[in-house]
Amino acid sequence: MRDQLNSSWDRFRGLADEKKEALSSALSIQNYHLECNETKSWIKEKTKVIESTQSLGNDLAGVMALQRKLAGMERDLEAIQGKLDDLKREEEKLAAEHPEQEAAILSRLSEIDGVWGDLRDTLKRREESLGEASKLQGFLRDLDDFQSWLSRTQTAIASEGAATSLADAEKLLAQHENIKKEIDNYRPDYERMRGLGEEVTQDQTDAQYMFLHQRLQALDTGWNELSQMWENRHNLLAQVYGYQIFLRDVKQAEGFLNNQAYLLSHTEMAGTLELAEAAIKKHEDIMTTMEANEERINSVVDSGKKLMSEGNVNTDKIQDKVDSIDKRHRGNRKTADDLAGRLKDNLELQKFLQDCQELTLWINEKMLTAQDMSYDEARNLHTKWQKHQAFMAELASNKEWLDKIDKDGKQLISEKPDTEPIVEEKLGDLQQLWDELESTTKTKAQCLFDANRTELFTQSCADLDLWLDELDAQLQSDDHGKDLTSVSILLKKQQILENQMQVREKELEGLKNQAQALGQEDANVVEVDAKQGRVQERFQELLRPVKERRSNLMASKEGHQFNRDLEDEILWVNERLPLATSTDHGNNLPTVQLLIKKNQTLEKEIQGHQPRIDDIGERGETLAVAGRVDSEILRARLGDLQETWRDLKEETDHRDRRLQESQKAQQFYFDAAEAEAWMGEQELHMMSEERAKDEPSAMAMVKKHQVVEQSLEDYAQTIHQLSNLSRNLLTNSHPESDRITLRQSQVDKLYAGLKDLAEERREKLQERLRLCQLKREVDDLEQWIAEREIVAGSHELGQDYEHVTMLRDKFREFARDTSSIGQERVDSVNRLADEQIDLGHPENATIAEWKDGLNEAWADLLELIDTRTQMLAASYELHSFYHDARDTLDRVQEKEKQLPEEMGRDLNTVERMDRMHTTYEHDIQALSAQVKQVQDDAAHLRSAYAGEKAEDIQRHEDNVVEAWNALLAASRGRKQLISDSVEKFRFFNLVRALMLWMDDVNRQMDAQEKPRDVSSADLTIKNHQGIKSEIDARNDSFTASIEMGNALLDKNHHASDEISEKLSQLQERRKEINDKWKDKEDWLQLVMEVLQFGRDASVAEAWLASQEPYVRAGEVGSSVDDAENLIKRHEGFEKAAAAWDERFSALEKLTTLEQQEIQRKREEEERKAIPPSPPTPRVSVTTEDGLESASPSGQNQVTRDGDLVNHLEVIAQNGVHPDTESQLVSDASEAADGTGPESRKENVPALKTPQPSPRPRLDSSQLTKAQDAATVQLEGILCRKHEWESHSKKASSRSWQNVYCVLRNRSLGFYKDSKNAASGIPYHGEVPVSLTDAVCEVAHDYKKRRSVFKLRLSEGKEFLFQAKDEAEMNSWIDLVGRSISTSQEDRHAITPQGLTRAMTMPPISPNSGETVTLRRDKDGKEKDREKRFSFFKKK
């Protein structure tokens, strides 16, 4: 039993294990399928996300964002790839465990592989397209930026202002040059963009690429235009700058000219000689200033002409300025010359006046002497006589003064005629004063002579003898001077003696006169004559010796002067000869140069003195030839002079050559000394032990040494030139060749040693620089590592998602930059250190120490970076969940707030809202993935965190789920409400469309023209039947609308009241339109019968009128043949009359109108038979026509009857006489009213036996009005503009339109053309406007067009009409005004009896009478016509 129990238990356990394994296997399979479904859904979702980005990326920012998004998606794909690997392993395991389900298991994975492949292909294609799009968008952004810059630059160039001053011109030119620099800086960008654009658009035929190609062409055009604009603007600015400089110079020149003009205009003619001379001097200063400024003024003029020749934009202004400056300059020059001439003339005049004044003063002074009458006493009489003789001699000698002034005055008058008055006056005064002086002197002389004539004569002769003895003694002297000074003194004494002889000669003439006077008075005439003759003879004998002595003195002076000049020249030559023969050649270069200058000065003096030596030689030869001196001695002295002169010149030339050689040697020594000094300075610099402390100082020292080396290399040319100079001196056998050679060798050795020192110092400086550079690299890198360690060692993990994201991204970038840049820098420093160690640098130990410390710091930094990366990753994961949860919650709440409460006021709005809600639903569906992602992240984080963190995670998840569920519920409610609103507005639109259609049908029935004849009535009935067809065609729409409304009411729609109201209105309006159509149909049938009766009656009347002469004829025939013919004719008449019986019978039938009249009378008789009841009050309305309306139906009936009556004139136009039509229509109208005449049967006998009876007739004025109303008064094409729709509303369309206007029946109709007017088709369906209470006048307030008049209607409408000319406008205004007046008169006139109560068959005989009516011919003129009345009116 136990064994059995144990076996049963074992079997049970085995079965349970098998069941468990089966269930586990089934669970594994189900989990596999579930994971496959989830993975497939995940892959499809990612595919949709990738595909959803197709419409994005329209700009560079979008493309870059998508690229980052796809980069993040690649990380998701890596997770999917891991999931697929797990599924593949699970698939292999399950396929091995369940061979029977292997196909299903493999198929699921193959489906996932297919979807996975599609996802990767989609991602790859999208990445490729984004790469190209990124490149293209980048290019487009650069292109937009470049075009924007191009446009801004073009605008900047085009908007540069015009310079108004030189500073502005300089500023604008500088700004323009800066723009050029900017353009040059952008040129590489343009060329790069142009090449990239050609690459992008090459072999592309798409429209977008073609547009891009056009943009590139526009870019080329813009670039070229920019360059051209810059050049043009630069030329313009340069021209403006030149113009401003020209204006500045012009301003200065104008200042000069203004100053000159002021000075010239304010220079006055002086009144004295001193002022005149001062004015001349001042004017000379002005002229000097003008000459100094003339060059500047000419330069201004030349610059202006140059600007004009270059085509300056301000050529006209420059020309004006140049002409003005040139004209003013020439004017100032001419004014100055004129003023100088006037000043010189004034100076000459003042000199003349001064001379005149001095002479006048002298004459006045002498006049006092001449007027001295103190000679009455006898004593001293002879002395006074002698004094007076001297006074007279003085007067005689000064006579030349007067003559000179007179000569100068006459010359002044001849040269300056304008000075003639004042000069003549002065000369006259002087001559008068002189004459008075001479007269006074002669009078005094005569008085003195008369006082003691004999004594005076004897004394005078004695004095002359004494003087002649003295003179003879002087002339006997042989002293002709021992030297030049004594000769000059003797010549002066000789001149005095000759002057005295001239005075004595005049005294002799006085003695001669006195002798003659004494001879007449005294008897001792012989003695007087003898004395006078003896004195005269001695005086004449002494004249020749005086001349000889002068000649001897002059010859002596010439000889002494020659000797003096010869001695001076010899002395001058002897003085210069030591300078020329000097051996002092200088010890240095400045001394030599000074000696050369002195020698050159001496040569110039010798050259300048050569003419004097030549003149001395010529004078010596002349004296030798003349024999005045000893020729041998003279020629010997001249020879000595010439020989000394030649020696001086030769010595001067020799000294110049010696000085030149000395200068060359001293120049060499000087250059060599300078070279040695410079190289000595450089040698001290090369031997310096200064060491750089850091890299900048080391670099500076290296650069400085490079400069020194370069200067040393450059100095090689100086050394070479010095060497060439020494070789040239040696070649020319210079006296100091040995010294020069020694000095040159010293310079060469010093230069070679200096180059070696420079090479050594360069090596030392390079080693120091490399060490400093390595030190700087190590210090910088250690500092950089220390700064990075501070960042890497930070414990800041972020306060929120943005913060931690920023920290993570920055730290990732930091780590990436640190790893890449730092490793590269560390490697670079290690490499430099190794190189220095390998090269055996003196500081090897220090370099190795620097290297080890750097590598240790770098390893510590990398370790810190790894630690902080892990900490930030964990913090980012937590804050990312919080951020996603809050973001998802905000988006869900934002979407919930975006649900609008407004439902829209029409169908379009509601349908738009429906579409927006559909889009909204699609948008919120995208949130479902975020909500699920939040839930998954929360589950993952709850497993990693505990405590408050876990509770916080759970709280965020719950908030998101609750908000999501609330959003879904609100969206579904909104969707239902929008659907109901769509149905409601669709129903309203159908109802509105039907209502509008019924309004249009109602207008069509109201706008139908009144039938004028049978054909028009038939056409109107057909049109009315067409309206009925249209009404019937709309039955389906009515049915659908009613069914839709009922359906909405059955659904208990939220707008059931509005729907019910609209449905009721639709049904009522439909019933009204059907009733109106039926009433109009009945009315048209009545009118048709009346018109048919009138037509048939007219035809019958015409036949009766044609047969009436035959019936009334009394001829019975005069013979058998005639009688037989008459019988046959009568038989034919009877047959014809029998054929007309049927027509007359038809005319006797009652029309519908008459039948209605009979029925009305019968009902009236029945009512009369009923006992009368108390009357009930009834409100009646009297219309304008005097008719009383008791009810709306009665009013409608009256309206229709009025329409029949008003139809009189229309029918009259179509061939039926107005009287006939009035009778017919009146019968129909009265029958409709129930107040007509007797029935037609009662009038039938009148047809057979017509009796003449009186007939009411219209008078002439009423007949004319009726005829005018029935015809077209005026018609033609006018240009119309609708101004006002009502008194307070302007027309919506106020454009001018050409319309065909027809004025008739006190109304104005509008048609497209005359054809439509004849057919009765109005323009755009417009009803003819009534002219009742209208106003027509000229539009004086409208000035835009001519021949315009306006028509203002009573309801407020206003039209403008333009005629082709004034005459046509006046015709329209006249006829429209008459029509308006007629309508106003007819409204108040009493309706004629014959038009309202006409009989059916008027009892008037055909021959009873005639009446005259009016008609119009083609020209519109009225003609009289005769109308015969009979039983039936003529047609």
PDB file of N, CA and C in Angstrom, residues 265 398 437 619 621 738 960:
ATOM      1  N   SER A 265      40.303 149.710 -53.079  1.00  0.00           N
ATOM      2  CA  SER A 265      39.187 150.654 -53.120  1.00  0.00           C
ATOM      3  C   SER A 265      39.308 151.735 -52.049  1.00  0.00           C
ATOM      4  N   ASN A 398      69.009 181.253 -61.048  1.00  0.00           N
ATOM      5  CA  ASN A 398      67.803 180.499 -60.650  1.00  0.00           C
ATOM      6  C   ASN A 398      66.692 180.577 -61.682  1.00  0.00           C
ATOM      7  N   LEU A 437      59.183 189.769 -59.377  1.00  0.00           N
ATOM      8  CA  LEU A 437      60.510 189.806 -58.784  1.00  0.00           C
ATOM      9  C   LEU A 437      61.520 190.447 -59.733  1.00  0.00           C
ATOM     10  N   ARG A 619      92.069 149.895 -70.926  1.00  0.00           N
ATOM     11  CA  ARG A 619      92.340 151.287 -70.579  1.00  0.00           C
ATOM     12  C   ARG A 619      93.842 151.583 -70.663  1.00  0.00           C
ATOM     13  N   GLU A 621      96.050 150.152 -72.648  1.00  0.00           N
ATOM     14  CA  GLU A 621      96.395 150.276 -74.055  1.00  0.00           C
ATOM     15  C   GLU A 621      95.952 151.621 -74.603  1.00  0.00           C
ATOM     16  N   ASP A 738      99.340 103.339 -48.783  1.00  0.00           N
ATOM     17  CA  ASP A 738      99.710 102.357 -47.762  1.00  0.00           C
ATOM     18  C   ASP A 738      98.804 102.448 -46.544  1.00  0.00           C
ATOM     19  N   VAL A 960       0.729  62.056 -14.038  1.00  0.00           N
ATOM     20  CA  VAL A 960       0.707  61.979 -15.499  1.00  0.00           C
ATOM     21  C   VAL A 960      -0.438  61.111 -15.966  1.00  0.00           C
TER      22      VAL A 960
END
